[in-house]
Short mmCIF file of C-alpha atoms in Angstrom, two decimals:
data_model
loop_
_atom_site.label_atom_id
_atom_site.label_comp_id
_atom_site.label_asym_id
_atom_site.label_seq_id
_atom_site.Cartn_x
_atom_site.Cartn_y
_atom_site.Cartn_z
CA MET A 1 63.02 156.76 81.88
CA THR A 2 64.20 153.14 81.72
CA THR A 3 66.44 152.89 78.80
CA THR A 4 70.20 153.48 78.69
CA LEU A 5 71.12 157.03 77.76
CA PRO A 6 72.75 157.11 74.28
CA PRO A 7 76.27 158.31 73.71
CA THR A 8 74.90 161.47 72.03
CA TYR A 9 73.57 162.50 75.44
CA PHE A 10 77.17 162.87 76.64
CA ASP A 11 78.39 164.39 73.37
CA ASP A 12 75.71 167.09 73.72
CA LEU A 13 76.72 167.82 77.34
CA TYR A 14 80.32 168.32 76.52
CA GLU A 15 79.38 170.39 73.41
CA ARG A 16 77.61 172.87 75.69
CA ALA A 17 80.17 172.92 78.54
CA PRO A 18 83.78 171.45 78.73
CA ASP A 19 83.12 170.43 82.45
CA PRO A 20 79.48 169.93 82.74
CA TRP A 21 79.57 168.62 86.30
CA ALA A 22 82.34 170.88 87.51
CA PHE A 23 84.73 168.12 88.22
CA GLU A 24 87.69 170.47 88.26
CA THR A 25 86.28 173.05 90.66
CA SER A 26 83.58 171.44 92.78
CA PRO A 27 84.39 170.94 96.54
CA TYR A 28 81.89 168.09 96.45
CA GLU A 29 83.78 166.23 93.69
CA ASP A 30 87.10 167.01 95.32
CA ALA A 31 85.92 165.42 98.69
CA LYS A 32 84.31 162.53 96.90
CA TYR A 33 87.47 161.76 94.97
CA ALA A 34 89.45 161.83 98.19
CA ALA A 35 86.94 159.43 99.76
CA THR A 36 87.02 157.28 96.71
CA LEU A 37 90.82 156.81 96.86
CA ALA A 38 90.76 156.42 100.66
CA ALA A 39 88.34 153.57 100.41
CA LEU A 40 90.77 151.50 98.38
CA PRO A 41 92.52 149.05 100.66
CA HIS A 42 95.66 148.46 98.51
CA ALA A 43 98.35 151.14 98.13
CA ARG A 44 98.87 149.98 94.58
CA TYR A 45 96.99 147.99 91.97
CA GLY A 46 98.25 146.31 88.74
CA ARG A 47 95.78 146.90 85.94
CA VAL A 48 92.85 149.14 86.63
CA LEU A 49 89.72 150.13 84.53
CA GLU A 50 87.92 153.39 85.14
CA VAL A 51 84.53 153.39 83.45
CA GLY A 52 83.21 156.82 82.54
CA CYS A 53 86.29 158.78 83.01
CA SER A 54 84.94 162.01 81.66
CA ILE A 55 87.60 164.78 81.57
CA GLY A 56 90.09 162.72 83.65
CA VAL A 57 90.15 164.43 86.91
CA LEU A 58 89.65 161.18 88.97
CA THR A 59 91.73 159.38 86.27
CA LYS A 60 94.84 161.54 87.18
CA ARG A 61 94.38 160.93 90.85
CA LEU A 62 93.84 157.25 90.42
CA ALA A 63 96.79 156.80 88.15
CA SER A 64 99.19 157.26 91.03
CA ARG A 65 97.71 154.07 92.63
CA CYS A 66 98.13 151.66 89.68
CA ASP A 67 100.65 150.26 87.26
CA HIS A 68 98.37 150.68 84.27
CA LEU A 69 95.06 152.48 84.05
CA VAL A 70 92.56 152.00 81.20
CA ALA A 71 89.95 154.80 81.13
CA ILE A 72 86.84 154.57 79.00
CA ASP A 73 84.19 157.19 78.09
CA PRO A 74 81.70 157.66 75.27
CA ALA A 75 82.32 161.32 74.73
CA ALA A 76 85.15 162.13 72.26
CA ARG A 77 85.52 165.75 73.55
CA ALA A 78 85.74 164.63 77.14
CA LEU A 79 88.44 162.10 76.23
CA ASP A 80 90.46 164.77 74.42
CA THR A 81 90.49 166.68 77.71
CA ALA A 82 91.28 163.68 79.71
CA ARG A 83 94.25 162.74 77.38
CA ALA A 84 95.55 166.26 77.65
CA ARG A 85 95.21 166.19 81.51
CA CYS A 86 97.09 162.87 81.70
CA LEU A 87 99.67 163.55 78.95
CA ASP A 88 102.58 163.15 81.47
CA LEU A 89 101.22 159.72 82.55
CA PRO A 90 102.38 157.04 80.27
CA SER A 91 100.66 154.32 82.31
CA VAL A 92 97.28 155.70 81.37
CA SER A 93 95.46 154.72 78.14
CA PHE A 94 92.14 155.96 76.94
CA VAL A 95 89.37 154.14 74.97
CA GLN A 96 86.31 155.68 73.52
CA GLY A 97 83.25 153.45 74.11
CA HIS A 98 79.81 153.14 75.56
CA VAL A 99 79.40 150.42 78.09
CA PRO A 100 78.36 147.74 78.39
CA ALA A 101 78.52 147.14 74.54
CA ASP A 102 82.12 148.51 74.26
CA TRP A 103 84.59 146.97 76.78
CA PRO A 104 88.36 146.96 76.92
CA SER A 105 90.02 143.54 76.53
CA GLY A 106 92.00 141.84 79.26
CA SER A 107 91.52 141.40 83.05
CA PHE A 108 91.70 144.01 85.86
CA ASP A 109 92.64 144.10 89.52
CA LEU A 110 90.21 146.98 90.08
CA ILE A 111 87.25 148.40 88.22
CA VAL A 112 85.96 151.80 89.16
CA LEU A 113 82.44 152.69 88.42
CA SER A 114 82.05 156.23 89.63
CA GLU A 115 78.87 158.16 88.78
CA VAL A 116 78.14 155.87 85.77
CA ILE A 117 75.67 153.03 86.40
CA TYR A 118 72.51 155.15 86.80
CA TYR A 119 72.90 156.24 83.15
CA LEU A 120 72.12 152.68 82.13
CA GLY A 121 68.70 151.02 81.88
CA ALA A 122 68.15 147.91 83.93
CA PRO A 123 69.07 145.33 81.31
CA ASP A 124 72.36 147.18 80.65
CA VAL A 125 73.14 147.20 84.43
CA ASP A 126 72.90 143.45 84.39
CA ALA A 127 75.11 143.23 81.26
CA LEU A 128 77.69 145.61 82.85
CA ALA A 129 77.74 143.35 85.93
CA ALA A 130 78.42 140.36 83.74
CA ARG A 131 81.30 142.20 82.02
CA VAL A 132 82.79 143.31 85.32
CA ASP A 133 82.52 139.62 86.56
CA ARG A 134 84.26 138.23 83.57
CA SER A 135 87.05 140.94 83.62
CA LEU A 136 88.00 140.90 87.27
CA ARG A 137 91.00 138.85 88.25
CA PRO A 138 90.55 136.52 91.22
CA GLY A 139 90.34 138.62 94.34
CA GLY A 140 89.83 141.69 92.10
CA GLN A 141 87.75 144.67 93.44
CA VAL A 142 84.98 146.77 91.99
CA LEU A 143 84.32 150.14 93.44
CA LEU A 144 80.91 151.89 92.93
CA VAL A 145 80.29 155.63 93.79
CA HIS A 146 76.99 157.11 92.94
CA TRP A 147 75.02 160.25 93.64
CA VAL A 148 71.92 159.40 95.76
CA ARG A 149 69.81 162.52 95.42
CA GLU A 150 67.13 162.81 92.87
CA THR A 151 68.07 162.65 89.15
CA ASP A 152 66.40 162.39 85.81
CA TYR A 153 68.56 159.45 84.79
CA PRO A 154 67.26 155.99 84.00
CA LEU A 155 67.84 154.72 87.55
CA SER A 156 68.62 156.36 90.85
CA GLY A 157 72.04 155.87 92.44
CA ASP A 158 70.66 153.55 94.99
CA ALA A 159 68.63 151.50 92.50
CA ALA A 160 71.57 151.23 90.08
CA SER A 161 74.06 150.24 92.70
CA ASP A 162 71.68 147.77 94.31
CA GLN A 163 70.81 146.12 90.99
CA PHE A 164 74.44 146.00 89.95
CA ILE A 165 75.43 144.32 93.26
CA ARG A 166 72.61 141.82 92.99
CA ALA A 167 73.61 141.05 89.35
CA LEU A 168 77.19 140.34 90.33
CA GLY A 169 75.87 137.48 92.46
CA SER A 170 77.02 135.77 95.61
CA GLY A 171 80.70 135.38 94.51
CA TYR A 172 81.46 138.86 95.88
CA ARG A 173 81.95 140.08 99.42
CA ARG A 174 81.52 143.64 100.51
CA LEU A 175 84.73 145.27 101.78
CA ALA A 176 83.38 148.75 102.49
CA ARG A 177 80.17 150.86 102.30
CA GLN A 178 79.99 154.52 102.98
CA ARG A 179 77.06 156.81 102.67
CA THR A 180 76.80 160.62 102.78
CA ASP A 181 73.80 162.85 102.12
CA ASP A 182 74.92 163.08 98.42
CA TYR A 183 76.57 159.78 97.50
CA ARG A 184 77.15 156.21 98.43
CA LEU A 185 80.29 154.15 97.95
CA ASP A 186 80.47 150.34 97.72
CA LEU A 187 83.62 148.37 97.46
CA LEU A 188 83.29 144.68 96.63
CA ALA A 189 85.85 141.88 96.11
CA ALA A 190 85.59 138.81 93.89
CA GLY A 191 85.90 135.44 95.64
#
């Protein structure tokens, strides 16, 4: 499979199960979220974008580290759950959209791409990298976290992450890289 998965793929998943990846209950997800937040070098960020927020489990945890968080996801049902989860967080706003075609306006200090790039085909990974590059403020950071075991998605976690990093170009420096048996984490900074 080499083309980007359509938004209906995610609609169908959430139609069958409200938490298809067990974000709320999985020890793997809990540990990965803790590692994700621990990898961030700043205690607080100004404006943050979370791409592929799903039902908002990471969103709620990430919100405590930023002044304003924009969370985007293609699945309306997932966004409804995320909005309900974050109802008490006025600094979080939600956008329904399918990246890279749909993209929130403005610039960001941090963009989080957790478990999302491998759903894209190669041309859309390049387009996503261009969107990120245009949207990051000087010195802004992009955090990638992706499953590295076998999937049936358009790209593997390693292939998607590597292609995205190449597409960003030489204007980025790596701040951190972690790898477990299950996922890899890459933190890059602009400039």
